[in-house]
Short mmCIF file of C-alpha atoms in Angstrom, two decimals:
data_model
loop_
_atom_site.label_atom_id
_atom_site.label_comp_id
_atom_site.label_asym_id
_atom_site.label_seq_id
_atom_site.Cartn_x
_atom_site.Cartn_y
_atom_site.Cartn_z
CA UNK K 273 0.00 0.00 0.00
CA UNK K 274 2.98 2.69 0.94
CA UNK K 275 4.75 1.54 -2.21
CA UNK K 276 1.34 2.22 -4.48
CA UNK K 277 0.83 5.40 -2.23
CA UNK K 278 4.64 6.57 -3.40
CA UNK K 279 4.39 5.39 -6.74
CA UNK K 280 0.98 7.98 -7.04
CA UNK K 281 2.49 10.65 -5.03
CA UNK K 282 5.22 10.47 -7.66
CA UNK K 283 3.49 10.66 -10.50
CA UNK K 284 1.77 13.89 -9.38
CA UNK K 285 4.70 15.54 -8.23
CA UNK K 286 6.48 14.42 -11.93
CA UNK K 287 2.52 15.93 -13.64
CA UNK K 288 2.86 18.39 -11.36
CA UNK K 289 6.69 19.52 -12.69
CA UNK K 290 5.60 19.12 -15.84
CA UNK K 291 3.26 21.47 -15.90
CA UNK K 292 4.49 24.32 -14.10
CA UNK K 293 7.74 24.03 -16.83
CA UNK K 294 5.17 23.89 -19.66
CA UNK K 295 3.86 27.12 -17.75
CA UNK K 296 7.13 28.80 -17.63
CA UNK K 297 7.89 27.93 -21.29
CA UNK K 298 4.79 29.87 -22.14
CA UNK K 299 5.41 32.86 -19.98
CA UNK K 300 8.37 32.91 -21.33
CA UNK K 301 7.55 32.39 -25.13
CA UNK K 302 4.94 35.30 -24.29
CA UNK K 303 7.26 37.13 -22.66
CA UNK K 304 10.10 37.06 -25.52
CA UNK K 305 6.47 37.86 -27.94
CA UNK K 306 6.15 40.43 -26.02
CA UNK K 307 9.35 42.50 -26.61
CA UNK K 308 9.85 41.80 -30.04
CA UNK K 309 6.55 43.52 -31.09
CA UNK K 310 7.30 46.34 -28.52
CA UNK K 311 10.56 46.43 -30.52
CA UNK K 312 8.80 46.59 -34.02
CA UNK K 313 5.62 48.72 -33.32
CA UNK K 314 5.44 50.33 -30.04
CA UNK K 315 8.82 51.59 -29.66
CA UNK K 316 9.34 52.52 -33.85
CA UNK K 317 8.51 56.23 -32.85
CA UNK K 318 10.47 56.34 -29.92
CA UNK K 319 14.57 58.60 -30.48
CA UNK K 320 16.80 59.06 -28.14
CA UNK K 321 16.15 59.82 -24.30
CA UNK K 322 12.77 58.63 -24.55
CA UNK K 323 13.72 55.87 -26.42
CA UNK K 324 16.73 55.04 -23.65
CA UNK K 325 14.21 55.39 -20.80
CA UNK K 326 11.73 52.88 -22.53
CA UNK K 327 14.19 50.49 -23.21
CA UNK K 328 15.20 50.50 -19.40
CA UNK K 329 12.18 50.27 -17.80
CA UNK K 330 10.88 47.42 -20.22
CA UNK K 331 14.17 45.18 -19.47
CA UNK K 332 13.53 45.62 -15.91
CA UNK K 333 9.95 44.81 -16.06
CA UNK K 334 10.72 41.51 -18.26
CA UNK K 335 13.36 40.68 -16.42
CA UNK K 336 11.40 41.24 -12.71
CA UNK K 337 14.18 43.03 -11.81
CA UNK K 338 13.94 47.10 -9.89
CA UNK K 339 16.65 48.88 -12.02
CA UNK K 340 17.43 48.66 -15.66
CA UNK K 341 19.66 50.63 -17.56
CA UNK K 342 21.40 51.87 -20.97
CA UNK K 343 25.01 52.74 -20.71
CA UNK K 344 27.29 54.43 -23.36
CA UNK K 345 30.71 54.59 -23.34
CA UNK K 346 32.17 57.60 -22.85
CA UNK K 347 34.60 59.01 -25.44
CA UNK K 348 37.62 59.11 -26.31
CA UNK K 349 39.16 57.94 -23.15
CA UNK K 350 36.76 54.78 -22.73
CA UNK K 351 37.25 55.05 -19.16
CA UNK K 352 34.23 56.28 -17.90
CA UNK K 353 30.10 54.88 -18.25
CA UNK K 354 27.26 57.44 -18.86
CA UNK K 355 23.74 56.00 -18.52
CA UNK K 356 22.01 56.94 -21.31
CA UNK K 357 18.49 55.29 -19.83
CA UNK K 358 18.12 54.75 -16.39
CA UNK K 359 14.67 52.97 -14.59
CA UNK K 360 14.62 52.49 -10.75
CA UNK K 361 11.45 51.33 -9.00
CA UNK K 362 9.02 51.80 -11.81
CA UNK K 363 10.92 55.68 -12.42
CA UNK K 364 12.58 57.30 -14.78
CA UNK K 365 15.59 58.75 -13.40
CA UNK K 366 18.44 61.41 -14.19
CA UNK K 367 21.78 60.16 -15.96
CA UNK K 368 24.38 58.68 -13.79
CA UNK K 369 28.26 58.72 -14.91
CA UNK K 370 30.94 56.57 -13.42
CA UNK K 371 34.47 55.01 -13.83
CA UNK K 372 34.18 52.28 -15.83
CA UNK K 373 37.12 50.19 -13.27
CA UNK K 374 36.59 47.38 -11.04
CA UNK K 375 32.38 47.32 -12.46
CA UNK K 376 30.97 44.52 -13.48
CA UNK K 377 30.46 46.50 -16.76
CA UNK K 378 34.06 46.67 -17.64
CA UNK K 379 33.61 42.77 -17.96
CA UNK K 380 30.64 43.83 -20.04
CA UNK K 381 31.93 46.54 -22.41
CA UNK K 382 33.33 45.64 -25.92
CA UNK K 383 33.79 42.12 -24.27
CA UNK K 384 30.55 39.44 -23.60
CA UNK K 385 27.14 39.69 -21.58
CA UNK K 386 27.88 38.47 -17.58
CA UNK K 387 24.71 37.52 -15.60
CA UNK K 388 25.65 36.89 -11.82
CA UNK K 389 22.58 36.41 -10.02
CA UNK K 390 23.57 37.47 -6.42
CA UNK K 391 26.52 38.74 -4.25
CA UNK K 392 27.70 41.94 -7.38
CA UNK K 393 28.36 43.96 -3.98
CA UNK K 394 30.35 41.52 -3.00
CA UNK K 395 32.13 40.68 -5.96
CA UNK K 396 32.85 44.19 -6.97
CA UNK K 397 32.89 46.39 -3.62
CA UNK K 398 33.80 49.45 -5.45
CA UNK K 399 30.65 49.35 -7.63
CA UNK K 400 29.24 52.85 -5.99
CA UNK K 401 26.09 52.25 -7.81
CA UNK K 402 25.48 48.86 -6.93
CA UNK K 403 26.19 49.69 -3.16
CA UNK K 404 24.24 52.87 -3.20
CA UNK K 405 20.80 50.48 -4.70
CA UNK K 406 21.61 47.86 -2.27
CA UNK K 407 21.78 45.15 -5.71
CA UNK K 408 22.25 41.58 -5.15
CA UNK K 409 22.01 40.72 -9.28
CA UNK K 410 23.57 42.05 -12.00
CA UNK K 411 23.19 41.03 -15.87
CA UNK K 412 24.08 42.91 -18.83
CA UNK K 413 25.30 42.34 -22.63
CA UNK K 414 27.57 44.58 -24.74
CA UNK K 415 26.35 46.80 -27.52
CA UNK K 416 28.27 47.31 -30.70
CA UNK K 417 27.91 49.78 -33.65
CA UNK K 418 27.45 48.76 -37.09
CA UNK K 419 31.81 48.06 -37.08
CA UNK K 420 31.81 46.00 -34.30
CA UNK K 421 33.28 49.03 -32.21
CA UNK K 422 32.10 48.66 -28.73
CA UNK K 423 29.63 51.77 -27.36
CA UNK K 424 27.73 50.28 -23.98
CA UNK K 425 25.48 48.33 -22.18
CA UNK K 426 21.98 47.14 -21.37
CA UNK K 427 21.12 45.58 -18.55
CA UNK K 428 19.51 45.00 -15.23
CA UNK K 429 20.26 44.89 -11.40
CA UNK K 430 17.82 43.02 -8.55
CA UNK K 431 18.24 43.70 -4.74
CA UNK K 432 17.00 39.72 -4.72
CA UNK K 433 19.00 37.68 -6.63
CA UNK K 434 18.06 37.11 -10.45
CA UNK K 435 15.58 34.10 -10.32
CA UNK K 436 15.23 33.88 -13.99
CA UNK K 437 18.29 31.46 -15.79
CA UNK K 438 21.35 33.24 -17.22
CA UNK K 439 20.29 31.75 -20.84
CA UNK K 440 16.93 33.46 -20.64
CA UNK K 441 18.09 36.87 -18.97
CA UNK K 442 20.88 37.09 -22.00
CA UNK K 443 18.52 35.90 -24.61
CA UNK K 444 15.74 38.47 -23.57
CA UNK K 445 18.75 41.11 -23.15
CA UNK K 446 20.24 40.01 -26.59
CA UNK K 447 16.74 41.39 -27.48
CA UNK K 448 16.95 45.30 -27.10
CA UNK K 449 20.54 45.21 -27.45
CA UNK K 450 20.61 45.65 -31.79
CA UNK K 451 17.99 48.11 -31.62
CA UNK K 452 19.55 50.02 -28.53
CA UNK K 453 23.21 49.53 -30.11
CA UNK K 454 21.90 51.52 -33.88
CA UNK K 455 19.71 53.94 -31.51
CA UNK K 456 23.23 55.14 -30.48
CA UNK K 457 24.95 55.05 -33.59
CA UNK K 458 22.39 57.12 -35.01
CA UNK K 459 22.57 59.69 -32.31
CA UNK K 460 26.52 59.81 -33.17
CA UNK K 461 26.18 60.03 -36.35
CA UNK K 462 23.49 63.14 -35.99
CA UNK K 463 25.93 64.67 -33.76
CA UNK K 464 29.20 64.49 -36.42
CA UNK K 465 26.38 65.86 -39.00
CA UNK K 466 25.63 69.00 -36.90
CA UNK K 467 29.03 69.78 -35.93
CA UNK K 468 29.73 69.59 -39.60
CA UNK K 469 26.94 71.79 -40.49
CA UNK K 470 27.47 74.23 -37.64
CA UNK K 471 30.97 75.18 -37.97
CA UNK K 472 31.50 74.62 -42.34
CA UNK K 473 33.23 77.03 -44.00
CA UNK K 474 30.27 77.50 -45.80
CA UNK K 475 27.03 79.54 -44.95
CA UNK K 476 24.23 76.91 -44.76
CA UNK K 477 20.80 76.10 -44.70
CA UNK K 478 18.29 73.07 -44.35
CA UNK K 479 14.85 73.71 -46.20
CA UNK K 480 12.30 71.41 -45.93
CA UNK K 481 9.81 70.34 -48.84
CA UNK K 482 7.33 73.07 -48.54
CA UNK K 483 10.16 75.88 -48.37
CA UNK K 484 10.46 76.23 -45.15
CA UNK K 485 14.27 77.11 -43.32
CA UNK K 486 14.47 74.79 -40.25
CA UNK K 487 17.96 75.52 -39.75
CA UNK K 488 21.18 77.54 -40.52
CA UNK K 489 24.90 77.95 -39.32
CA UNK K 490 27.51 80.58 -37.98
CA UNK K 491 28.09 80.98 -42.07
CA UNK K 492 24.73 81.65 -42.80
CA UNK K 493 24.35 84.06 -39.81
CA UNK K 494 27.19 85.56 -40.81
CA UNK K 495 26.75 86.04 -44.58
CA UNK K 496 23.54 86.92 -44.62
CA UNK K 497 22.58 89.12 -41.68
CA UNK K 498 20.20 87.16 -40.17
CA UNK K 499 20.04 85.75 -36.22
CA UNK K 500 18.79 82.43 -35.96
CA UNK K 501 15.43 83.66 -34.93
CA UNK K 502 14.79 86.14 -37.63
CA UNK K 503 15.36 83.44 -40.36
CA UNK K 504 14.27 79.90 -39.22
CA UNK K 505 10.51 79.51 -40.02
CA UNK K 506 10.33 81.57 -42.84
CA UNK K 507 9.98 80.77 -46.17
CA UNK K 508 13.59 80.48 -48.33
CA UNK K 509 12.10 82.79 -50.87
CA UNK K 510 12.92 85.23 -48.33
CA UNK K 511 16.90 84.83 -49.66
CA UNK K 512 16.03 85.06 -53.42
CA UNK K 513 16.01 88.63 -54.86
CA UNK K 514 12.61 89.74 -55.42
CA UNK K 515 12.82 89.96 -59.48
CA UNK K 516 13.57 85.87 -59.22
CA UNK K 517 11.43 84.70 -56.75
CA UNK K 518 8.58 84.23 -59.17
CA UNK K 519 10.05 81.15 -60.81
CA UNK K 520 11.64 80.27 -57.28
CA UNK K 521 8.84 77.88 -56.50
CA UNK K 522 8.70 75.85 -59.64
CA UNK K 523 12.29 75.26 -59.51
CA UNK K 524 11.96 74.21 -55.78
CA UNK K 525 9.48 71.70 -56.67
CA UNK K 526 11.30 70.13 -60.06
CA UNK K 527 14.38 69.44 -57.56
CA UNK K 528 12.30 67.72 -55.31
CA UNK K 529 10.46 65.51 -58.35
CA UNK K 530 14.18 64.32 -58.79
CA UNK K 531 16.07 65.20 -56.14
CA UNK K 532 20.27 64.79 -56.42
CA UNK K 533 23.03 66.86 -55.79
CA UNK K 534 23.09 69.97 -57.61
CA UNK K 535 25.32 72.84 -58.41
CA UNK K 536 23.99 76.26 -59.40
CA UNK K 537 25.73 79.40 -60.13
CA UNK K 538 29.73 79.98 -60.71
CA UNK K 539 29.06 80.74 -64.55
CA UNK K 540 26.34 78.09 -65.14
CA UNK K 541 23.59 80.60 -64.43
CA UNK K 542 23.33 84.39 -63.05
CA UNK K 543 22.47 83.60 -59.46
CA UNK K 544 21.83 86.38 -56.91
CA UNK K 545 21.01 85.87 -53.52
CA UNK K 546 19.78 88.53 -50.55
CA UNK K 547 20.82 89.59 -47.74
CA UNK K 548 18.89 90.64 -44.82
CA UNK K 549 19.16 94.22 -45.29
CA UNK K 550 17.97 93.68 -49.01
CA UNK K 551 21.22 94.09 -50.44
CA UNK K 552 22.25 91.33 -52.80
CA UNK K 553 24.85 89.42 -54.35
CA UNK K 554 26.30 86.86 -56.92
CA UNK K 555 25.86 83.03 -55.43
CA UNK K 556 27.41 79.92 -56.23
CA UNK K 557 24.85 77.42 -54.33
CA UNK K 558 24.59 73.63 -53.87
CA UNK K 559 21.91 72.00 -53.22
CA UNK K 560 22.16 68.73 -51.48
CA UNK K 561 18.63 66.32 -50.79
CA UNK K 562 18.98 64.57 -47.47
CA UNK K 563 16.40 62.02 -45.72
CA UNK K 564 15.28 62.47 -42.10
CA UNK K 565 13.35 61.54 -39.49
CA UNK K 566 11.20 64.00 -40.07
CA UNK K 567 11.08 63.50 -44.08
CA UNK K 568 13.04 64.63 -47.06
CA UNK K 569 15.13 68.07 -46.87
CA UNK K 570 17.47 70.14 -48.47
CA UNK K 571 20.75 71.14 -47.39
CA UNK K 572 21.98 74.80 -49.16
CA UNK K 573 25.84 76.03 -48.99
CA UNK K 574 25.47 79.56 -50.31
CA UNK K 575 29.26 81.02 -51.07
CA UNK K 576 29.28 84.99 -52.12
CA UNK K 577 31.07 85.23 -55.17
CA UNK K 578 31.69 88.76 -55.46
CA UNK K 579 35.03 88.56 -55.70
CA UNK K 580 35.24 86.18 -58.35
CA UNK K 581 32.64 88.12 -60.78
CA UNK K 582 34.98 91.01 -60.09
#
């Protein structure tokens, strides 16, 4: 009778087992669901900080964990760890910066993801951060640019230790990290582009498809006459001597039809432009199409050519 009693209790327990792994499997299948259409749909509008913030408070949530972050290496020393998303208790918080030495995330950066599930205070006591939340897990994986350059982190920390296995905490990590990783490589790359812009040799503009001047540099300010605030917002017709502007349109919308780098002036045609205090003179001008977030634009260099008509 004990033996048959056993032999029953045992096969519950094993049905039991069973199902609460066939459970888990499908929490975690819905789970890994889950982020991937966050990922494609409810994050596509989402840029930088917001975007950051997002993608810490989701891993945290996933990952039943009270902090999550996004960290970015901080250039050019590579010494130092900026968080470029940070989510603690269910709140968005400011950015923290920190040396990157004797952290669990200089095992992370540029190297391979590390998931300890208890004791990071004790494994790395000078890990302010980790001291400061009172953590007891830690798990992160690197992020890489399109080059294989390394530029952060995203991860998680737990005052409990991690109860979910390192395989799934990685995987789900693995997750956010491509999307995360090009968020940031965009960002750089829209940095180089305004520095570029800003301080050209050139005066410059960016015009968007209905006309409109969205931007301009120390050239344009400079050449022109305008400040910043006189001339973005207004329409680039604004630029064109008033005898031309009538066929200014027209021409704006054939470059648009079929829009490629194009030179104008220097010879090929008798191009004026105007300056603020409605003086004008002869313009050699490019015109360059660009794609954005926020649709197709134009990027003008205007050069005075005064001297070389004289």
């Amino acid at each position: 009778w004990l033996l048959a009693r056993q032999k029953v209790f045992a096969d519950a327990a094993g049905k039991a087992t069973r199902m609460l792994v066939a459970l888990l499997d499908i929490t975690e299948r819905k789970t890994t669901e889950n982020a991937l259409r966050l990922l494609s749909t409810g994050m596509a509008q989402l840029s930088g900080e917001a975007f950051f913030n997002e993608v810490a408070s989701r891993v945290a949530e996933y990952l039943d964990a009270e902090i999550g972050f996004v960290n970015k290496l901080q250039m050019p020393a590579n010494t130092r760890i900026r968080t470029l998303g940070l989510c603690i208790d269910r709140q968005i918080m400011p950015p923290v910066e920190f040396d990157l030495a004797d952290t669990p995330c200089e095992a992370v950066i540029g190297k391979q993801p590390v998931v300890l599930p208890e004791q990071v205070r004790q494994r790395y006591p000078a890990f302010r951060m980790a001291l400061d939340l009172g953590a007891s897990g830690y798990a992160a994986v690197p992020l890489f640019d399109a080059h294989g350059k390394p530029v952060g982190a995203v991860g998680v920390m737990s005052r409990a230790p991690l109860r979910q296995s390192a395989e799934r905490i990685e995987a789900l990590l693995r997750l956010f990290a491509v999307r995360t990783a090009a968020e940031i490589e965009r960002l750089g790359a829209e940095a180089r582009f305004k520095d570029l812009f800003e301080f050209s040799a050139d005066a410059c503009l960016i015009v968007n498809q209905a006309g409109i001047i969205t931007a301009m540099n120390q050239g344009a300010r400079s050449l022109l006459g305008y400040s910043r605030e006189d001339l973005v917002g207004l329409p680039g017709d604004v630029l064109v001597p008033e005898r031309a502007r009538a066929e200014h349109a027209g021409m704006r919308r054939n470059f648009h039809a079929a829009a490629a780098s194009r030179p104008m002036g220097s010879g090929r045609t008798d191009l004026y432009a105007r300056r603020k205090d409605g003086t004008t003179f002869p313009a050699d001008i490019d015109l360059h199409p660009l794609q954005t977030d926020d649709g197709a634009v134009v990027v003008a260099t205007v050069r005075d050519m005064t001297g070389h008509k004289r």
